[in-house]
GROMACS .gro file of N, CA, C and O in nm:
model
  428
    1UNK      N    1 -12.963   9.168   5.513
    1UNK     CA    2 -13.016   9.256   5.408
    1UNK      C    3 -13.031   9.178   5.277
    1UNK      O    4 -12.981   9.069   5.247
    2UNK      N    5 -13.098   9.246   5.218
    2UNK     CA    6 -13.173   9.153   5.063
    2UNK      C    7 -13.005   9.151   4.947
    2UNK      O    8 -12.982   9.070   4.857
    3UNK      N    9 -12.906   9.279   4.997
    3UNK     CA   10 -12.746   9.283   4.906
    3UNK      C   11 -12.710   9.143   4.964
    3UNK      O   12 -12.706   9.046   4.887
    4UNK      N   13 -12.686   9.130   5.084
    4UNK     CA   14 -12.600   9.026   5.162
    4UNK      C   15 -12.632   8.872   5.114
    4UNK      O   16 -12.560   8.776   5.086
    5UNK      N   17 -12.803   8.897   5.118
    5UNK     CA   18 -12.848   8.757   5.071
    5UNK      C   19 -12.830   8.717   4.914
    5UNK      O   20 -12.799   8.606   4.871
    6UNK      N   21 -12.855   8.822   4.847
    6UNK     CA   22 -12.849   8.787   4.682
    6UNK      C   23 -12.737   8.824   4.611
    6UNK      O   24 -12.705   8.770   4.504
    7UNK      N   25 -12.663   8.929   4.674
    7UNK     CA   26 -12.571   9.033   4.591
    7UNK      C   27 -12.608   9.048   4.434
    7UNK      O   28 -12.724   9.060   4.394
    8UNK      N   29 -12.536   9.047   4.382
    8UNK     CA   30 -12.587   9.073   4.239
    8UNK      C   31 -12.717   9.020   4.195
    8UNK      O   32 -12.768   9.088   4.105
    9UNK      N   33 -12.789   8.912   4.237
    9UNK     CA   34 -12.943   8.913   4.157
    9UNK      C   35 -13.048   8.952   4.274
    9UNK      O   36 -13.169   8.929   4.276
   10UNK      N   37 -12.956   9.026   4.384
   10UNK     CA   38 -13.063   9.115   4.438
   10UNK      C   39 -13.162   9.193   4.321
   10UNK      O   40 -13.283   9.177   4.335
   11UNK      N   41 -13.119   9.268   4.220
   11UNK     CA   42 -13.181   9.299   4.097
   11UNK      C   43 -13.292   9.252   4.091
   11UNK      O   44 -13.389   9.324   4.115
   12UNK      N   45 -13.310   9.111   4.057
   12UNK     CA   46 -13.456   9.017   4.040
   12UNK      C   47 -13.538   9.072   4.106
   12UNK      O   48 -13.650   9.113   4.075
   13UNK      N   49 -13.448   9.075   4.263
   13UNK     CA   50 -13.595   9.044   4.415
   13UNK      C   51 -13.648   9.173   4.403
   13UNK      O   52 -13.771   9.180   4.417
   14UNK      N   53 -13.591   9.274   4.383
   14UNK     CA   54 -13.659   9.376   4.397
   14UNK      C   55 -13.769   9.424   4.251
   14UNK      O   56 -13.863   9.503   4.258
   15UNK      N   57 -13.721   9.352   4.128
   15UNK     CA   58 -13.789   9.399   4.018
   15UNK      C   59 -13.933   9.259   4.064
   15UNK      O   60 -14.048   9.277   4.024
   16UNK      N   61 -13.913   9.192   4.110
   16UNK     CA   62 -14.046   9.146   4.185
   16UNK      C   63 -14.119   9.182   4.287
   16UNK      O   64 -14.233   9.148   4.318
   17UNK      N   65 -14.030   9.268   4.348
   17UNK     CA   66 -14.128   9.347   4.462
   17UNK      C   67 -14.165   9.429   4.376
   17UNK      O   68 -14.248   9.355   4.322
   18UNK      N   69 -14.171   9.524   4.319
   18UNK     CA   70 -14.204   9.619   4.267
   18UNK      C   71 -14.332   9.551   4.178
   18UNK      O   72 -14.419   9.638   4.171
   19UNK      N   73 -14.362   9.469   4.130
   19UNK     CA   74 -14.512   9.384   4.081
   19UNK      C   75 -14.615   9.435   4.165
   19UNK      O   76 -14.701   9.503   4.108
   20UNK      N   77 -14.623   9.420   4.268
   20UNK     CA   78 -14.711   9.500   4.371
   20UNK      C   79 -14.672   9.497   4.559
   20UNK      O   80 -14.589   9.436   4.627
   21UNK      N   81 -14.768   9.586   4.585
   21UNK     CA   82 -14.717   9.599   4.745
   21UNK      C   83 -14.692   9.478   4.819
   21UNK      O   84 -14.595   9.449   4.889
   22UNK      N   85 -14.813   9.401   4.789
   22UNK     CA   86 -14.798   9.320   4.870
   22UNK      C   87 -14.706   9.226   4.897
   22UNK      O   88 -14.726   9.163   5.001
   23UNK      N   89 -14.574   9.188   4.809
   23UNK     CA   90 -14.512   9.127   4.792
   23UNK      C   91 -14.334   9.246   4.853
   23UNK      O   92 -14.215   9.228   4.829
   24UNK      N   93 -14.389   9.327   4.913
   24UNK     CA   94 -14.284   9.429   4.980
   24UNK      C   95 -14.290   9.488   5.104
   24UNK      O   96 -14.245   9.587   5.162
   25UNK      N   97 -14.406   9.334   5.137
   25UNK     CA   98 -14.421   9.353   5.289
   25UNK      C   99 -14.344   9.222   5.375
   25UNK      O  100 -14.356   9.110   5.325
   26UNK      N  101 -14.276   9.235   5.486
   26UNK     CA  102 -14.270   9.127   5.523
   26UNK      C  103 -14.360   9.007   5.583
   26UNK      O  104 -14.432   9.016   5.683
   27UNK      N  105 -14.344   8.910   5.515
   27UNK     CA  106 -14.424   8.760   5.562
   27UNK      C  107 -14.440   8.728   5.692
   27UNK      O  108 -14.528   8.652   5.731
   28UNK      N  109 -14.320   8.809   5.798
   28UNK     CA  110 -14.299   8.785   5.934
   28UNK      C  111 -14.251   8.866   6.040
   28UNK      O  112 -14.151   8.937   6.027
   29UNK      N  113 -14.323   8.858   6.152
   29UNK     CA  114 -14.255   8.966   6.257
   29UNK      C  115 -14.153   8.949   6.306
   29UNK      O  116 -14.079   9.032   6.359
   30UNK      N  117 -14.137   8.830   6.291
   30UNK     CA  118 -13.947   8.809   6.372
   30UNK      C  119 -13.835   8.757   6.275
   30UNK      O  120 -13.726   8.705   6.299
   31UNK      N  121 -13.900   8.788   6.161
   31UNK     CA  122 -13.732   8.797   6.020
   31UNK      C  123 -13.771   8.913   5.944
   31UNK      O  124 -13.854   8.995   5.982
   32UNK      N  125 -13.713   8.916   5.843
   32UNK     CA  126 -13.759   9.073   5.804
   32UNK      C  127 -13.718   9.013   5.592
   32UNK      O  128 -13.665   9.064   5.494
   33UNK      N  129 -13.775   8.904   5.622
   33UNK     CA  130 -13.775   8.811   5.492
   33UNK      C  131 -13.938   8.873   5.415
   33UNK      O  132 -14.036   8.879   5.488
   34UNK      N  133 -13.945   8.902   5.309
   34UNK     CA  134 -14.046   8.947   5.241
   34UNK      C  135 -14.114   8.892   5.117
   34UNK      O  136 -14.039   8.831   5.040
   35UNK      N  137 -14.262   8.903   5.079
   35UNK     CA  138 -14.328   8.825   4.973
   35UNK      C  139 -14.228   8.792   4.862
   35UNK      O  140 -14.188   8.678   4.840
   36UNK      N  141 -14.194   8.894   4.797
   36UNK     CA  142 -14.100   8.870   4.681
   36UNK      C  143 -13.960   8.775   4.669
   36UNK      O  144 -13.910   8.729   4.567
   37UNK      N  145 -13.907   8.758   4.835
   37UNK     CA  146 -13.836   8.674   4.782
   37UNK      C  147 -13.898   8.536   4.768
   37UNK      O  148 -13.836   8.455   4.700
   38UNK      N  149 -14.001   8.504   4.818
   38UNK     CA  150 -14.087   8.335   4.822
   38UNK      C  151 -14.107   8.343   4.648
   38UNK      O  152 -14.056   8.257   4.576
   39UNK      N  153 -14.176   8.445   4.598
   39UNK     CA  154 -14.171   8.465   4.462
   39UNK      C  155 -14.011   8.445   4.393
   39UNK      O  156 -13.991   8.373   4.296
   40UNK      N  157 -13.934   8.502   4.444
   40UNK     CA  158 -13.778   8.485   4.382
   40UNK      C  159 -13.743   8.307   4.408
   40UNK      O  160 -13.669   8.253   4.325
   41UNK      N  161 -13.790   8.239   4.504
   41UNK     CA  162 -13.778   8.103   4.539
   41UNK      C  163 -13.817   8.021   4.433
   41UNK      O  164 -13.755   7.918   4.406
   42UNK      N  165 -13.926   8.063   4.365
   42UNK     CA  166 -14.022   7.988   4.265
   42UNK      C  167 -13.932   8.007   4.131
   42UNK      O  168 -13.854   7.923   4.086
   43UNK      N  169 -13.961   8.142   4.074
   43UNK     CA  170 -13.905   8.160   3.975
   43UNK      C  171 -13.787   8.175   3.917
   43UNK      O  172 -13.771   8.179   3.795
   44UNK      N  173 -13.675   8.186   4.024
   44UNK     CA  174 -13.569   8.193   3.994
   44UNK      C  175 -13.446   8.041   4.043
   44UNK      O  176 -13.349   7.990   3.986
   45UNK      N  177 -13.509   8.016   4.161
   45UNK     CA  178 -13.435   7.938   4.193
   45UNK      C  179 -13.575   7.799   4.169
   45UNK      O  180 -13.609   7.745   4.274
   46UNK      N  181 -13.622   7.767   4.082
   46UNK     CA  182 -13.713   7.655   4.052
   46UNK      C  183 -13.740   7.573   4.173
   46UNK      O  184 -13.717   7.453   4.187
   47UNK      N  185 -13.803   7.672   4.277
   47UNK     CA  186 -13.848   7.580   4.405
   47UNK      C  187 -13.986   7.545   4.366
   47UNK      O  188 -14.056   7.631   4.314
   48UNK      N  189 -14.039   7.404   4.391
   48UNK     CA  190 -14.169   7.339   4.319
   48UNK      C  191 -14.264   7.277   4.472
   48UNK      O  192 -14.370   7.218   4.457
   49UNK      N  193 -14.199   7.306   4.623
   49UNK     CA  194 -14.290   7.223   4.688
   49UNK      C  195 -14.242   7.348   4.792
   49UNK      O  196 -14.142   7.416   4.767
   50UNK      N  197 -14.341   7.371   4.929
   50UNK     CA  198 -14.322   7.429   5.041
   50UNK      C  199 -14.204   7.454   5.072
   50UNK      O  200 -14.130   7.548   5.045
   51UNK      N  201 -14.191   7.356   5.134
   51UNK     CA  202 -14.057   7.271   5.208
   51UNK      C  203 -13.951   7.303   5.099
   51UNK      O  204 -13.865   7.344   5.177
   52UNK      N  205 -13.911   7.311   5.014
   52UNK     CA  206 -13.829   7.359   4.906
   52UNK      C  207 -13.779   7.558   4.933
   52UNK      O  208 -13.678   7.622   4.960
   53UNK      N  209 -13.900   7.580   4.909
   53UNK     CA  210 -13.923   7.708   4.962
   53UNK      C  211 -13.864   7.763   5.071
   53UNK      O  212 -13.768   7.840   5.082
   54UNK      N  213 -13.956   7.698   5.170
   54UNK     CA  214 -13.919   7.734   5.330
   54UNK      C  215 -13.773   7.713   5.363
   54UNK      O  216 -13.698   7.810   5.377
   55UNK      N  217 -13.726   7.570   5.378
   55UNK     CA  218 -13.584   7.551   5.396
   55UNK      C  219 -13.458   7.551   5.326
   55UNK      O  220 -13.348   7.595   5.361
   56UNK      N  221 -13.502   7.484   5.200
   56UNK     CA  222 -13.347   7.503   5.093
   56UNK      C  223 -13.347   7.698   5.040
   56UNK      O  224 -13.249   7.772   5.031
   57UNK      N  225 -13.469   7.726   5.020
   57UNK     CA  226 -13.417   7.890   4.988
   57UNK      C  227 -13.447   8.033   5.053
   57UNK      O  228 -13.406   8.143   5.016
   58UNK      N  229 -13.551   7.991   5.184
   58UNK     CA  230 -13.547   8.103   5.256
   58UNK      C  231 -13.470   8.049   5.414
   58UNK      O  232 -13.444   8.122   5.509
   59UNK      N  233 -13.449   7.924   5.406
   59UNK     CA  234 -13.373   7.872   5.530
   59UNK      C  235 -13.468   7.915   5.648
   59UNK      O  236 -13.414   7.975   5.741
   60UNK      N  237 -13.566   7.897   5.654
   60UNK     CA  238 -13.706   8.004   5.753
   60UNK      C  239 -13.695   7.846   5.895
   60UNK      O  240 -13.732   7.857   6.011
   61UNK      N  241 -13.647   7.743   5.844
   61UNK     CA  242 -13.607   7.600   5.910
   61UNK      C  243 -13.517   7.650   6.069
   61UNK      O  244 -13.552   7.625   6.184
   62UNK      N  245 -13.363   7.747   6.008
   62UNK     CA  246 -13.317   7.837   6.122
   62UNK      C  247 -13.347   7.922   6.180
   62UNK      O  248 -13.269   7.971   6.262
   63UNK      N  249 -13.471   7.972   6.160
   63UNK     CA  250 -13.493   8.082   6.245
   63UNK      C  251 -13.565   8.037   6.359
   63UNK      O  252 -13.625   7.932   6.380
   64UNK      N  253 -13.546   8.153   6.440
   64UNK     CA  254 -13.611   8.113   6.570
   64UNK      C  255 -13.805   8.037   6.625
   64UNK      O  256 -13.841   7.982   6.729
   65UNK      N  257 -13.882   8.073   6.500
   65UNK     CA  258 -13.959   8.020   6.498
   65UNK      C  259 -14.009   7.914   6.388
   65UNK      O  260 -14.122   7.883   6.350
   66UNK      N  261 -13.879   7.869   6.353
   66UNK     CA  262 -13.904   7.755   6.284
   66UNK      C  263 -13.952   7.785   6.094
   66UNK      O  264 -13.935   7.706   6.002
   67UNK      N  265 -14.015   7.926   6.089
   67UNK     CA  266 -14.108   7.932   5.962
   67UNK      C  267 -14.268   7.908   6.018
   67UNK      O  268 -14.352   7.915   5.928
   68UNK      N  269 -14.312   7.884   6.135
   68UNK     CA  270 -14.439   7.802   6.181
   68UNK      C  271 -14.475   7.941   6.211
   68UNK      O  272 -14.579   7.955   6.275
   69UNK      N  273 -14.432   8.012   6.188
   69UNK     CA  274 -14.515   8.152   6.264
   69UNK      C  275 -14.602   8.265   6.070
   69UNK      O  276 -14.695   8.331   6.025
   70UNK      N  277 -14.447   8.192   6.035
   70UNK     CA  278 -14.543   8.287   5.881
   70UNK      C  279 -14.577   8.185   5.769
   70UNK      O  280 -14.600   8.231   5.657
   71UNK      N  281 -14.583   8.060   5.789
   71UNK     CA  282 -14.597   7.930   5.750
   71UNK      C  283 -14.778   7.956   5.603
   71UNK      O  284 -14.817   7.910   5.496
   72UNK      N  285 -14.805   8.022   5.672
   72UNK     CA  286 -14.939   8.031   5.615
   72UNK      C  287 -14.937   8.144   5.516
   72UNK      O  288 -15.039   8.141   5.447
   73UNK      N  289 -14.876   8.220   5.492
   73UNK     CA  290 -14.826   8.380   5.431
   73UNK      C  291 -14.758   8.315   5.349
   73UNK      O  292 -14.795   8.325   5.232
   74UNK      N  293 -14.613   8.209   5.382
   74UNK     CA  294 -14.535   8.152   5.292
   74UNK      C  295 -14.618   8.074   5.143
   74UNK      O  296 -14.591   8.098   5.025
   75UNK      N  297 -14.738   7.962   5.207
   75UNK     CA  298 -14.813   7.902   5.148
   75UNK      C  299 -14.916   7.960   5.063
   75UNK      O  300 -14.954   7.894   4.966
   76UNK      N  301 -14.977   8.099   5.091
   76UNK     CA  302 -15.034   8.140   5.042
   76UNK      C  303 -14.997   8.201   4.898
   76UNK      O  304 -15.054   8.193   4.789
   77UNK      N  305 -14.861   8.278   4.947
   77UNK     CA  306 -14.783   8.333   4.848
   77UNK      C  307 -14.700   8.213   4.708
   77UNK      O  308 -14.658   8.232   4.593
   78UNK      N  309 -14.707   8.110   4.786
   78UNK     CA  310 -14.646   8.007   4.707
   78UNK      C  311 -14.750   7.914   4.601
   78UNK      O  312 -14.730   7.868   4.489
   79UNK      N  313 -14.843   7.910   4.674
   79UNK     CA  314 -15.009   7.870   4.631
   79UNK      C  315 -15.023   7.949   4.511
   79UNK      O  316 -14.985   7.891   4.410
   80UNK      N  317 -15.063   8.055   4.498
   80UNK     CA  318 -15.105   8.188   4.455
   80UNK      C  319 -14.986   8.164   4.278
   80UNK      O  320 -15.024   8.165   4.161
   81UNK      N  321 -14.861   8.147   4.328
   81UNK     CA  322 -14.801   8.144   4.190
   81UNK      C  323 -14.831   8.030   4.159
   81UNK      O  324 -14.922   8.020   4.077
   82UNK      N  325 -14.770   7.912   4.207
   82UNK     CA  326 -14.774   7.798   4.116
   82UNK      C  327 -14.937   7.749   4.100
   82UNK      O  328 -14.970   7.631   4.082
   83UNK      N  329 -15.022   7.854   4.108
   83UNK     CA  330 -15.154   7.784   4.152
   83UNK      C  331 -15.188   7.641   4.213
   83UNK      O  332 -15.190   7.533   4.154
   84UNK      N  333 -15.210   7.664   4.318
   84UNK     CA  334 -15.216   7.506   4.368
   84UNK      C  335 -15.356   7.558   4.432
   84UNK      O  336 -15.382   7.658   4.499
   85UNK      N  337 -15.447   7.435   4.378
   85UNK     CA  338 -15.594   7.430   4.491
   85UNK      C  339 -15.567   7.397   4.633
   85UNK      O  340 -15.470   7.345   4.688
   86UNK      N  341 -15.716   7.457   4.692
   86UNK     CA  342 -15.656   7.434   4.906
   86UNK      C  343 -15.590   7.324   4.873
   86UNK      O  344 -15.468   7.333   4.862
   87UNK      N  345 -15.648   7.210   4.852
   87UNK     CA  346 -15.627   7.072   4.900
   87UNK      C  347 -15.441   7.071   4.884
   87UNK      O  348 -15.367   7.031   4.974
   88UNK      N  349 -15.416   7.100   4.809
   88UNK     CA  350 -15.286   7.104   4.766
   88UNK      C  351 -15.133   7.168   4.890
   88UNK      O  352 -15.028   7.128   4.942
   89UNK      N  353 -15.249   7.323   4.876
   89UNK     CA  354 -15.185   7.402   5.006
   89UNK      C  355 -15.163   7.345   5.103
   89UNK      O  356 -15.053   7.316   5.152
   90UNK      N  357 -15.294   7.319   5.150
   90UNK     CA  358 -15.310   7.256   5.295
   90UNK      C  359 -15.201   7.163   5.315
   90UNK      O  360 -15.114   7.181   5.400
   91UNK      N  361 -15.206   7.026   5.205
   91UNK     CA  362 -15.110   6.911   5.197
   91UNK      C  363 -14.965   6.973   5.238
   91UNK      O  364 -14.886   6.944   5.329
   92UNK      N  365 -14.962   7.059   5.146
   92UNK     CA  366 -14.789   7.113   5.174
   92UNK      C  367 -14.709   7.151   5.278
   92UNK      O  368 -14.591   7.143   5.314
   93UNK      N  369 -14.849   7.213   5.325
   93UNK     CA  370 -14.851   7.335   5.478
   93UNK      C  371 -14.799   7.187   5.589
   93UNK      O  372 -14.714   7.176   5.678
   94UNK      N  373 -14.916   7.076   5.517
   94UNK     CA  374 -14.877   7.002   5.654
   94UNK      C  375 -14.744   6.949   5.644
   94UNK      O  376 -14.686   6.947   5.752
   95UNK      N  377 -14.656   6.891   5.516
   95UNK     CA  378 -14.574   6.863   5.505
   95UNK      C  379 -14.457   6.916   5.545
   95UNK      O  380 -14.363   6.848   5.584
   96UNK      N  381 -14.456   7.045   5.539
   96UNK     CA  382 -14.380   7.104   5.598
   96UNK      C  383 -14.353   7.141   5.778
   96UNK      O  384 -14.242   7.163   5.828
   97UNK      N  385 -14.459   7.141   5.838
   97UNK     CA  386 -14.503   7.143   5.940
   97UNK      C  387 -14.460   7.008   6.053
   97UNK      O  388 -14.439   6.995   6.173
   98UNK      N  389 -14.464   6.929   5.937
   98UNK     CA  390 -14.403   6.755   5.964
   98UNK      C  391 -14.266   6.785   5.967
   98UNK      O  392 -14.219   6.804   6.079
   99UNK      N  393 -14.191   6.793   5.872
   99UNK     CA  394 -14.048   6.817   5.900
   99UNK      C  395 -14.030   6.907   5.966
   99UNK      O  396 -13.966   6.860   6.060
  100UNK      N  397 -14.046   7.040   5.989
  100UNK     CA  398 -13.996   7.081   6.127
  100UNK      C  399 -14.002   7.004   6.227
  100UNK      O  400 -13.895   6.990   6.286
  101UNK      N  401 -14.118   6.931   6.279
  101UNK     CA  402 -14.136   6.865   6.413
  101UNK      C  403 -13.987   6.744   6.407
  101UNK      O  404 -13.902   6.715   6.492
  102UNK      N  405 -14.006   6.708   6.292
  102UNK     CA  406 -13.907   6.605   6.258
  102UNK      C  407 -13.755   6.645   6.214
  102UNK      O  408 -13.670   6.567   6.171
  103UNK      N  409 -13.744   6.756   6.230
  103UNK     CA  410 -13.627   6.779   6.248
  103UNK      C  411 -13.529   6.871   6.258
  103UNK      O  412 -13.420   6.883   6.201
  104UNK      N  413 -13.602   6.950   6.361
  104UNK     CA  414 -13.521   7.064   6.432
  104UNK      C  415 -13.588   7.006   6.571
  104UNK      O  416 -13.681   6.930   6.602
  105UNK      N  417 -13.486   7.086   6.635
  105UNK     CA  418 -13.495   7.086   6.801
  105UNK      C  419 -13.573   7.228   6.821
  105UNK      O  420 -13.572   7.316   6.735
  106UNK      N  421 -13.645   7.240   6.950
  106UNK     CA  422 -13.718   7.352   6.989
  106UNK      C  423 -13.638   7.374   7.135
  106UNK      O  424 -13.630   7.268   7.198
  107UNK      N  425 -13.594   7.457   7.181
  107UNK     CA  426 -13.453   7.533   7.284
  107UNK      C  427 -13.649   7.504   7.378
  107UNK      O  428 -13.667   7.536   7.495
   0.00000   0.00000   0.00000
């Protein structure tokens, strides 16, 4: 749950969901991780690259699909704030995409 993960600056995540819907939907069918916290990643915890994002603050690295399943939702949403052009996205998307292969195991 969003208490368990933040406890007290749960506060934030939700006064950022509340910005709009779309950010109070979840990013993924098999976590139940949502727009606003990728937004809470950026602004609160000064995440500046994908891979920052994905693994040091949504940990999306442990889940069962790696992050490769909402990988593009993550980027978009992460794109979108720090404005980054495609070229940029794309770069990141792949970067990240690279370290998973490079370093998690697939069961």
């Amino acid at each position: 749950s969003l208490m368990q993960t933040y406890g007290g600056r749960v506060k934030h995540v939700i006064q950022i969901a509340n910005r709009n819907e779309k950010l109070q939907k979840p990013i993924c069918v098999i976590n139940a991780l949502i727009g606003a916290q990728v937004i809470f990643a950026i602004e609160r915890e000064a995440a500046r690259t994908l891979a920052d994002v994905c693994v040091r603050r949504l940990r999306l690295d442990q889940m069962p699909c790696r992050g490769l399943d909402c990988i593009h939702r993550v980027a978009d949403l992460t794109a979108e704030r720090l404005g980054w052009p495609e070229t940029k996205k794309a770069a990141e998307r792949s970067d990240y995409e690279s370290w998973v292969r490079e370093n998690t195991e697939f069961l």
